[in-house]
Coordinates of C-alpha atoms in Angstrom, one line a residue:
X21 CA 47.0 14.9 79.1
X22 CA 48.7 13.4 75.7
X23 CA 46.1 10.8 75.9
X24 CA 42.8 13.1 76.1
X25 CA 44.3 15.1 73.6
X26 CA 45.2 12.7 71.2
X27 CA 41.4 10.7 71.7
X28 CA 40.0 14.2 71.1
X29 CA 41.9 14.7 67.8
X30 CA 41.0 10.8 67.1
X31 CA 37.2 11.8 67.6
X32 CA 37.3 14.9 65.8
X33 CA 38.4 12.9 62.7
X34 CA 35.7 10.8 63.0
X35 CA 32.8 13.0 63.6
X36 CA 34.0 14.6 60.3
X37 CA 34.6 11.5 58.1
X38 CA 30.7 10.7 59.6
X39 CA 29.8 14.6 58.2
X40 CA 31.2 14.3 54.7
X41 CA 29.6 11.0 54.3
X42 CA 26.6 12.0 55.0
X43 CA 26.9 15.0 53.1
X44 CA 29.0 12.6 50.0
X45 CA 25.3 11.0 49.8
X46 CA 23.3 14.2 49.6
X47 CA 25.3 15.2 46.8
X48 CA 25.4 11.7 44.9
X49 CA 21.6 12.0 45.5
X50 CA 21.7 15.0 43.8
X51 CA 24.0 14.0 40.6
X52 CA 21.9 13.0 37.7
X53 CA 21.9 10.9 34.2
X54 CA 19.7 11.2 31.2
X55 CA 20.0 8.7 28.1
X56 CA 19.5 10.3 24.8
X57 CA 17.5 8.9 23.2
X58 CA 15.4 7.1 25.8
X59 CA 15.4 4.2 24.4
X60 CA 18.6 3.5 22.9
X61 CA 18.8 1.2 19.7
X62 CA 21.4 -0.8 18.0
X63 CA 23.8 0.5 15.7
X64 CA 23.0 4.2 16.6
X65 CA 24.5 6.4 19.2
X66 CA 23.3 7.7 23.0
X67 CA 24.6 10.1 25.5
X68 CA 24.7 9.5 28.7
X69 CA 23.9 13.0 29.6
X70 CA 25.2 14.5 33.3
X71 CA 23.2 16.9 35.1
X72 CA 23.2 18.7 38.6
X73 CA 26.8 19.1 39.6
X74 CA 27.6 21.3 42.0
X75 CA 30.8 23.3 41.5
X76 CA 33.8 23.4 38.9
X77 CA 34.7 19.9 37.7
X78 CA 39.2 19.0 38.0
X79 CA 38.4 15.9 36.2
X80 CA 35.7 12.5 35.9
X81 CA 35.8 8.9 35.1
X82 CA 33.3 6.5 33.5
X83 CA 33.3 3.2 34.7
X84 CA 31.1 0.1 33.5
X85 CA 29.1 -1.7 35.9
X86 CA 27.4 -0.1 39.0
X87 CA 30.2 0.3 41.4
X88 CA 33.7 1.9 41.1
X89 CA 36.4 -0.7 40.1
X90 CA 39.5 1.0 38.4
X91 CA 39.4 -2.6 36.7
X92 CA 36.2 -1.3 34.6
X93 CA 37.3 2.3 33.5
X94 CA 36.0 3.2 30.0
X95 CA 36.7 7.5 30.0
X96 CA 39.1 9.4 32.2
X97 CA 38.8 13.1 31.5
X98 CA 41.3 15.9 32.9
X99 CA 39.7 19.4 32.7
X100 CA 43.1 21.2 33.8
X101 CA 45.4 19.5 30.6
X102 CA 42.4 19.1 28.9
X103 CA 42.9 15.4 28.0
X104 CA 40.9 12.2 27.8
X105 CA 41.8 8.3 27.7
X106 CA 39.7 5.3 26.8
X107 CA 40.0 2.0 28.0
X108 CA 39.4 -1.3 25.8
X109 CA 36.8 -2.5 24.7
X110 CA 35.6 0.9 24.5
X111 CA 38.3 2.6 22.8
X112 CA 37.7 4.7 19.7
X113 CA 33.5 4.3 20.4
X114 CA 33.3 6.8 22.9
X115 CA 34.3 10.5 23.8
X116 CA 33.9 12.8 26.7
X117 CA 32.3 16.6 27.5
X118 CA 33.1 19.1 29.6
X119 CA 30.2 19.1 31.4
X120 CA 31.2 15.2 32.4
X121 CA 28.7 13.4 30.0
X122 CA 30.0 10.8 27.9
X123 CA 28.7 9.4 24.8
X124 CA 28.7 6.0 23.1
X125 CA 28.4 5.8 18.9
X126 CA 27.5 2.2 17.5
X127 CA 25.8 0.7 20.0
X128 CA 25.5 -3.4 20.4
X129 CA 24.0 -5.5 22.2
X130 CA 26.7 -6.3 24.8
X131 CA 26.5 -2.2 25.8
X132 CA 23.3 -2.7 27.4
X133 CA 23.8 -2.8 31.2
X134 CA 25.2 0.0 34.2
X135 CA 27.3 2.2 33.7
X136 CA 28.7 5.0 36.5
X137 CA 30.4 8.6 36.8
X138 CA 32.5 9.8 39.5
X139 CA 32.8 13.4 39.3
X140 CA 35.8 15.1 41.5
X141 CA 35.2 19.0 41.6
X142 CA 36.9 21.8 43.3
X143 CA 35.2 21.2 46.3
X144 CA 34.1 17.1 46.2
X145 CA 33.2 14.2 44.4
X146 CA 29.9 13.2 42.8
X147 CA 28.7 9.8 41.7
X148 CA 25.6 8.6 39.7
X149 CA 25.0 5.3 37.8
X150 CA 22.5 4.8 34.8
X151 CA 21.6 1.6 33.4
X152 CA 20.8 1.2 29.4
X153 CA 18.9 -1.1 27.8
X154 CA 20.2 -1.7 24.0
X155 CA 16.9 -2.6 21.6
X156 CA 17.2 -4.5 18.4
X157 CA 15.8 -2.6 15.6
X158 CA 12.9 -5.0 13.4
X159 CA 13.8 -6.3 10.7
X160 CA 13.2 -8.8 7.9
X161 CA 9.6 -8.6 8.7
X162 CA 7.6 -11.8 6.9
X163 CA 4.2 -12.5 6.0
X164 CA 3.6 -16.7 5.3
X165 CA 0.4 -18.2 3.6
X166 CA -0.8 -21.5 4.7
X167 CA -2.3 -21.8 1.2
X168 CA -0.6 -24.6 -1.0
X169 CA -2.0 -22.8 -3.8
X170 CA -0.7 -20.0 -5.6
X171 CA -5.2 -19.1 -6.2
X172 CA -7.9 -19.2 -4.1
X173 CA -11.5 -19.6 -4.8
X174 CA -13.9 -17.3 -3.0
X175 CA -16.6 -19.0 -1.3
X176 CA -15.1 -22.3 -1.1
X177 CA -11.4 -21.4 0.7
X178 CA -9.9 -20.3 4.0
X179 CA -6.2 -19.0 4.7
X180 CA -4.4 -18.2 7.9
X181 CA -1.5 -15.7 7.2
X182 CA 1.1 -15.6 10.1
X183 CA 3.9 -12.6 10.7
X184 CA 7.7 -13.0 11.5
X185 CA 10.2 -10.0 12.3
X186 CA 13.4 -10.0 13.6
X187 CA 14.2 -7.6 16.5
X188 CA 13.5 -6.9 20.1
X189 CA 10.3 -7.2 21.5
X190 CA 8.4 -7.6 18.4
X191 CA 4.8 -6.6 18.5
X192 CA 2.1 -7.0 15.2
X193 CA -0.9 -5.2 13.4
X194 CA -2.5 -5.8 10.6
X195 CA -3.8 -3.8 7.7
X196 CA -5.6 -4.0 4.6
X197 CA -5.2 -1.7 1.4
X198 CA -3.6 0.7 3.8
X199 CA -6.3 0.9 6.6
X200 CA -7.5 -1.2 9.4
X201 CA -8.9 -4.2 9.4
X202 CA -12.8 -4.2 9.7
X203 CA -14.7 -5.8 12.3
X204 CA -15.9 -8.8 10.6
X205 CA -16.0 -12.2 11.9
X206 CA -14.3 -14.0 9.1
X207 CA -11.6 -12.1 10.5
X208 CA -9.8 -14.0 13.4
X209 CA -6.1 -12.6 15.2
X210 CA -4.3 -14.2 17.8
X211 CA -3.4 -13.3 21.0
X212 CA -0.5 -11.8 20.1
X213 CA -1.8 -10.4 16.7
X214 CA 0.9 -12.9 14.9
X215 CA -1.6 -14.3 12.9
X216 CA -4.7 -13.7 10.7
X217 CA -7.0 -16.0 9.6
X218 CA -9.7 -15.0 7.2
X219 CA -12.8 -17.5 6.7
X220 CA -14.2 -18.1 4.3
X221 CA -12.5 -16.1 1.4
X222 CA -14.5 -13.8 -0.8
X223 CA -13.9 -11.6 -3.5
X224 CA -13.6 -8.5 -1.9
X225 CA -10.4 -10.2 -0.2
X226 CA -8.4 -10.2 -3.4
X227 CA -6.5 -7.5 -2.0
X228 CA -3.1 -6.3 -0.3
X229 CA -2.7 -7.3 3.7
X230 CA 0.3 -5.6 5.3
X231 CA 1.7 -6.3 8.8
X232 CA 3.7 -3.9 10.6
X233 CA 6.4 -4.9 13.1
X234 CA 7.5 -2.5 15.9
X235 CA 9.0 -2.4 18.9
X236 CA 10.1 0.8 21.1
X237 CA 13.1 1.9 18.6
X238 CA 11.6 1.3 15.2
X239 CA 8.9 -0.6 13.0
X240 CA 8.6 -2.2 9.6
X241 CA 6.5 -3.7 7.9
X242 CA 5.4 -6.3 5.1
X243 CA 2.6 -6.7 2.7
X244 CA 1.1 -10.2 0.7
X245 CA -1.4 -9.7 -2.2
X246 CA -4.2 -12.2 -1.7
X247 CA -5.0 -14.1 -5.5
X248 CA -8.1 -15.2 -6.2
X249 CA -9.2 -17.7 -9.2
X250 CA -12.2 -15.2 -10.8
X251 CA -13.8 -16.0 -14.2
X252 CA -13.8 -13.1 -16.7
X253 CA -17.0 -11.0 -17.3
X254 CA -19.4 -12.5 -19.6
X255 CA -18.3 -13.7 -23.1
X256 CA -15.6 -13.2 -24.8
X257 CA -16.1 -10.1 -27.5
X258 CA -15.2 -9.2 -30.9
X259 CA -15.5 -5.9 -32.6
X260 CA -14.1 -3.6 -35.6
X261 CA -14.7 -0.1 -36.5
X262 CA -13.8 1.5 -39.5
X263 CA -12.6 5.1 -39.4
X264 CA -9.0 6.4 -40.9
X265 CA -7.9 2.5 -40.5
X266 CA -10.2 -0.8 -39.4
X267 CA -9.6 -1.0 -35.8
X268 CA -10.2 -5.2 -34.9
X269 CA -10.8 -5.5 -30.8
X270 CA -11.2 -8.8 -29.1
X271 CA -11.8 -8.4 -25.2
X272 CA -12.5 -10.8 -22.3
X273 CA -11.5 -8.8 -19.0
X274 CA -12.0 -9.4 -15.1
X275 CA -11.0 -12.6 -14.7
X276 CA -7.8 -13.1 -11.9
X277 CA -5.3 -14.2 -13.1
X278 CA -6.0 -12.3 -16.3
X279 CA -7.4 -14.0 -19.4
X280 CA -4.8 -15.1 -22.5
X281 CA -6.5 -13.3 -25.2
X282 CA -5.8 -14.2 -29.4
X283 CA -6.5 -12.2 -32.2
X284 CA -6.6 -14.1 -35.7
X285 CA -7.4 -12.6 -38.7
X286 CA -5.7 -12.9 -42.2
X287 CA -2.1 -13.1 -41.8
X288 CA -2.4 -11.4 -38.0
X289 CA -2.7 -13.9 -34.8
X290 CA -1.5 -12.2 -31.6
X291 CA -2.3 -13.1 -28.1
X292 CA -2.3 -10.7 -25.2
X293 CA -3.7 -10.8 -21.7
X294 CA -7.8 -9.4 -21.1
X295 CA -7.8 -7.3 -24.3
X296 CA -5.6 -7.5 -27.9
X297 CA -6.1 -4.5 -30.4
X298 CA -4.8 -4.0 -34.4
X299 CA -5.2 -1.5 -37.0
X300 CA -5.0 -2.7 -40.5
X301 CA -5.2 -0.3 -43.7
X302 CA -8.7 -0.5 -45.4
X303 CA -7.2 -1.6 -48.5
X304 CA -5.7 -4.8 -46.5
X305 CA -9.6 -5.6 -45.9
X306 CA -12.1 -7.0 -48.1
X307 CA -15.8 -8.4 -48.3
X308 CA -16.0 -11.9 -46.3
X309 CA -12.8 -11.6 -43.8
X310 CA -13.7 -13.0 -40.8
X311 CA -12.6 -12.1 -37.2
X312 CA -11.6 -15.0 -34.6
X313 CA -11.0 -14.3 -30.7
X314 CA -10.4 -17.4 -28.7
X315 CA -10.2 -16.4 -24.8
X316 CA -8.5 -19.1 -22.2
X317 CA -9.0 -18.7 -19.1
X318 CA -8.0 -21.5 -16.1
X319 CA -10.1 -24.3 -17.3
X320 CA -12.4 -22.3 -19.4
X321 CA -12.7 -21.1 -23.1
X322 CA -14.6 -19.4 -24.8
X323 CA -14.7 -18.0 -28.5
X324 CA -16.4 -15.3 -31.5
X325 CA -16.4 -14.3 -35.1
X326 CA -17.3 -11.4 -37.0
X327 CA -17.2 -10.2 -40.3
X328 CA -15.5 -7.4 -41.4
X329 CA -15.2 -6.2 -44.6
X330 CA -14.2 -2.3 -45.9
X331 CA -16.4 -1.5 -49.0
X332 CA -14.9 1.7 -51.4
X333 CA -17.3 2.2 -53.7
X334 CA -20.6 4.9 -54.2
X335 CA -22.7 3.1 -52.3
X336 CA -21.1 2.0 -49.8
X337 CA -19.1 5.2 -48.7
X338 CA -22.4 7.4 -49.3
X339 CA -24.8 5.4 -47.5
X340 CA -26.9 8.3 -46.6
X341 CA -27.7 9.0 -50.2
X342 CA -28.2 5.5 -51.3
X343 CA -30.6 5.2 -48.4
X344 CA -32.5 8.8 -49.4
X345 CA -32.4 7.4 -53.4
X346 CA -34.1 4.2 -52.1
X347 CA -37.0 5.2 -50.6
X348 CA -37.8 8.0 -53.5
X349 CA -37.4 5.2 -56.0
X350 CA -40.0 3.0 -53.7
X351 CA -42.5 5.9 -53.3
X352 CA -42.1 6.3 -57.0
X353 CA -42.8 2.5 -57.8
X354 CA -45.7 2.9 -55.3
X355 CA -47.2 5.8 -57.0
X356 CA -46.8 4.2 -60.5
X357 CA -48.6 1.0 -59.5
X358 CA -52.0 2.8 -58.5
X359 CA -52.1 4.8 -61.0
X360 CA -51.6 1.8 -63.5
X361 CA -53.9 0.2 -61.5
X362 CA -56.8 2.8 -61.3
X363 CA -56.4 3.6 -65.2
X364 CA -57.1 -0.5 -66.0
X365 CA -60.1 0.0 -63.6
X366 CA -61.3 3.4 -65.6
X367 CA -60.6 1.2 -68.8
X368 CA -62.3 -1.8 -68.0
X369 CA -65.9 0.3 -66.9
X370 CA -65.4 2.0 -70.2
X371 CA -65.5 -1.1 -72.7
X372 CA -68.2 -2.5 -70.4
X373 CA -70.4 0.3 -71.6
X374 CA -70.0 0.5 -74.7
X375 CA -70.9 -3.0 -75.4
X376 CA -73.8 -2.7 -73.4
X377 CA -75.0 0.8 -75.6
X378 CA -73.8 -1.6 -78.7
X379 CA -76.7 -3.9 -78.0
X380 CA -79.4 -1.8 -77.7
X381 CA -78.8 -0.2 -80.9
X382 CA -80.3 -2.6 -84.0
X383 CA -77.3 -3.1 -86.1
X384 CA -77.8 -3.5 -90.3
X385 CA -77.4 -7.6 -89.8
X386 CA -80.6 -7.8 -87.7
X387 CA -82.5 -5.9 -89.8
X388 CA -81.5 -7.6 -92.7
X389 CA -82.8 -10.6 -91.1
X390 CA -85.7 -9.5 -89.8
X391 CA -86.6 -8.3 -93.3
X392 CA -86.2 -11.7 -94.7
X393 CA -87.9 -12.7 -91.8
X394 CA -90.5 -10.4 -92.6
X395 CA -90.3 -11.6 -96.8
X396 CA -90.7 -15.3 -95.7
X397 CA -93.7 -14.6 -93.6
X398 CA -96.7 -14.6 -95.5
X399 CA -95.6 -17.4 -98.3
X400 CA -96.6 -20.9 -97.9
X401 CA -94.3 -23.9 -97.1
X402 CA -91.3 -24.3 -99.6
X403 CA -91.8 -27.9 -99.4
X404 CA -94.7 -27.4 -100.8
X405 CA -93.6 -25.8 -103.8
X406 CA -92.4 -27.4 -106.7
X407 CA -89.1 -28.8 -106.9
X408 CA -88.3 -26.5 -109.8
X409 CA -89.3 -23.5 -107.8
X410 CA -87.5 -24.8 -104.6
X411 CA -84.1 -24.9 -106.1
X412 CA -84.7 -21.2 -107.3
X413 CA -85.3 -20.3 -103.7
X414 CA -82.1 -22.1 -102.8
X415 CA -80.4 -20.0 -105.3
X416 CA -82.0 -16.5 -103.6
X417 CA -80.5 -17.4 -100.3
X418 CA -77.0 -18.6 -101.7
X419 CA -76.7 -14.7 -103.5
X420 CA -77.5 -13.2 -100.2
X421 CA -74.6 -12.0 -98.6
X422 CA -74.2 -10.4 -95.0
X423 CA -72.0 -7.5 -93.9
X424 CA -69.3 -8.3 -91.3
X425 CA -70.6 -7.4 -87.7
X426 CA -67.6 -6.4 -84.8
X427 CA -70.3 -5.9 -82.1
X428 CA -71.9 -9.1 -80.5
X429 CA -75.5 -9.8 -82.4
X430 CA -78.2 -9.9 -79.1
X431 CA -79.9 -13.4 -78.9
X432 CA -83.1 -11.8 -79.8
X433 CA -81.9 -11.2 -83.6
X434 CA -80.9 -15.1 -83.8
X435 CA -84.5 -15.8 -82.1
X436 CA -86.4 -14.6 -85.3
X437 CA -84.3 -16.7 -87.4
X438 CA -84.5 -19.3 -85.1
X439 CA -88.5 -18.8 -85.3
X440 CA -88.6 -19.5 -89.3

């Protein structure tokens, strides 16, 4: 009778160790544990956050690892006192809640692993294990050229630039002047978007690409500016303008890397890069200065000249008027010449006229003639007079005298004479 009793007792026992087992399970089933943040990184802090306890909670313990070994305790926290301890290498990193989560402030990368709560309440004890993965924030993210050269040429070069970070899980994009690459096929990424080639170069390229590093707990990024050898725009230019002061400009811009520009002029010789600029007072300026720019530019030069002068006179600061005084003084010259010109003509046609009425008038010479034409006319031959007589006609002609004629005498008077 002892003995039934006794195996009675014995299987009672069991049959209820078998029925809190089973039930042990359902509630460790039911026990669980949330990371915050998800995805825990290193050098910031997570809580291991318990949820779905059943009853009011005497006390818990945190334990690394996925089973229960009093050997790996990291947290014991009493409810009734309340109290906690920590346990090496854990101590002063971690701290317990009420509510039996426990949380874990600078996090490495030896805390990634399993970690498991045993829960005693009023009633029974709860377990649950959570595993945590610690990520590596990026860092020191690099961008490398496989260019020797500090310039490229467009048209002529290629260059593959590659990205380094450091950090968990890395993974790579690539941008350009803040937004996406294009689709163009001088554009070439590897597999793991590490790398990008760009072939060949052009100018557009002379820009800023950035790569950006990230993995599930943070990104960074990096940028390279691209260099390009580009020759200025055009020739080199030199210019003044006078206003308040004489402003002196020489300018040779759009060449990469920028041009050395120089100024020279009197006492002034100043070099700047793309563009150099002085003032000088007008009264520093006079007639026949002359302006030099020189640019250099890689292996290229190139140079001008100007004149520049400041003038303070009339004429030159009232060029308006000078111009208006001009142009009446050669209409004036204009108007003066014809009419000089017409008057000769009107002068000319004149005399012309008067000569010709002149000769048709008989003047007092030709009739004088005519009458000793006329006297002479019905007389013999003086040779055949006596000599006696001929010398008295000698004498006759000697007394006459003629009256001085301005006009021109007609040929026909001198014909009569001619005729004797």
């Amino acid at each position: 009778m002892g003995i039934s009793l006794g195996l009675s007792a014995r299987i009672l026992q069991f049959s209820t160790l078998v029925c809190l087992g089973l039930w042990s399970q359902q509630i460790f089933a039911a026990i669980s544990i949330v990371l915050k943040p998800k995805t825990p990184a290193m050098g910031e802090d997570v809580l291991l956050f318990t949820g779905g306890v059943t009853g009011n909670i005497s006390f818990f313990i945190w334990y690394r690892g996925d089973k229960i070994n009093s050997s790996s305790q990291i947290l014991f926290y009493n409810l009734a006192t309340p109290s906690e301890q920590t346990f090496l290498p854990y101590t002063g990193r971690v701290r317990g809640f009420p509510n039996g989560s426990m949380e874990i402030t600078g996090l490495n990368r030896n805390d990634s692993g399993s970690y498991t709560v045993q829960i005693q309440t009023t009633t029974q004890q709860e377990e649950a294990t959570v595993t945590i993965t610690v990520y590596g924030k990026i860092s020191n993210v690099t961008i490398t050229s496989n260019s020797t050269s500090a310039y490229l040429w467009a048209g002529e070069d290629s260059v593959r630039l590659t990205c380094t970070a450091l950090g968990d899980e890395p993974r790579f994009s690539w941008s350009n002047n803040g937004t996406s690459l294009p689709r163009d096929p001088r554009y070439q990424i590897s597999a793991n978007n590490e790398s990008l080639t760009i072939s060949p170069l052009i100018r557009s390229d002379a820009s800023i690409f950035t790569c950006t590093a990230f993995n599930s707990v943070s990104q960074n990024s990096s940028s390279l500016t691209l260099d390009m050898y580009r020759t200025p725009d055009g020739k080199i230019q030199c210019a003044h303008d006078t206003k308040e002061q004489v402003m002196l400009r020489c300018s040779w811009p759009g060449g990469s890397p920028a041009a050395n520009v120089s100024l020279q002029i009197l006492s002034i010789n100043d070099t700047e890069q793309n563009e150099v600029t002085r003032n000088m007072p007008k009264q520093n300026i006079v007639f026949n200065h002359t302006l030099f720019c020189h640019g250099y530019h890689i292996n290229q030069n190139d140079t001008c000249s100007q004149e520049v002068y400041y003038c303070n006179t009339f004429w030159c600061r009232h060029k308006e008027v000078v111009i208006v005084i001009g142009v009446l003084v050669g209409l004036a010259f204009i108007g003066l010449t014809v009419y000089l010109v017409r008057r000769s003509k009107k002068k000319t046609s004149h005399e012309v006229n008067t000569i010709r009425s002149q000769a048709a008038i008989p003047q007092p010479a030709e009739m004088m003639y005519a009458h000793v034409s006329k006297k002479f006319k019905n007389q013999k031959n003086p040779n055949s007079l006596p000599l006696e007589k001929r010398e008295q006609e000698k004498n006759n002609y000697a007394d006459l005298t003629l009256p001085v004629v301005q006009a021109n005498i007609p040929e026909s008077a001198y014909s009569e004479i001619k005729d004797f």
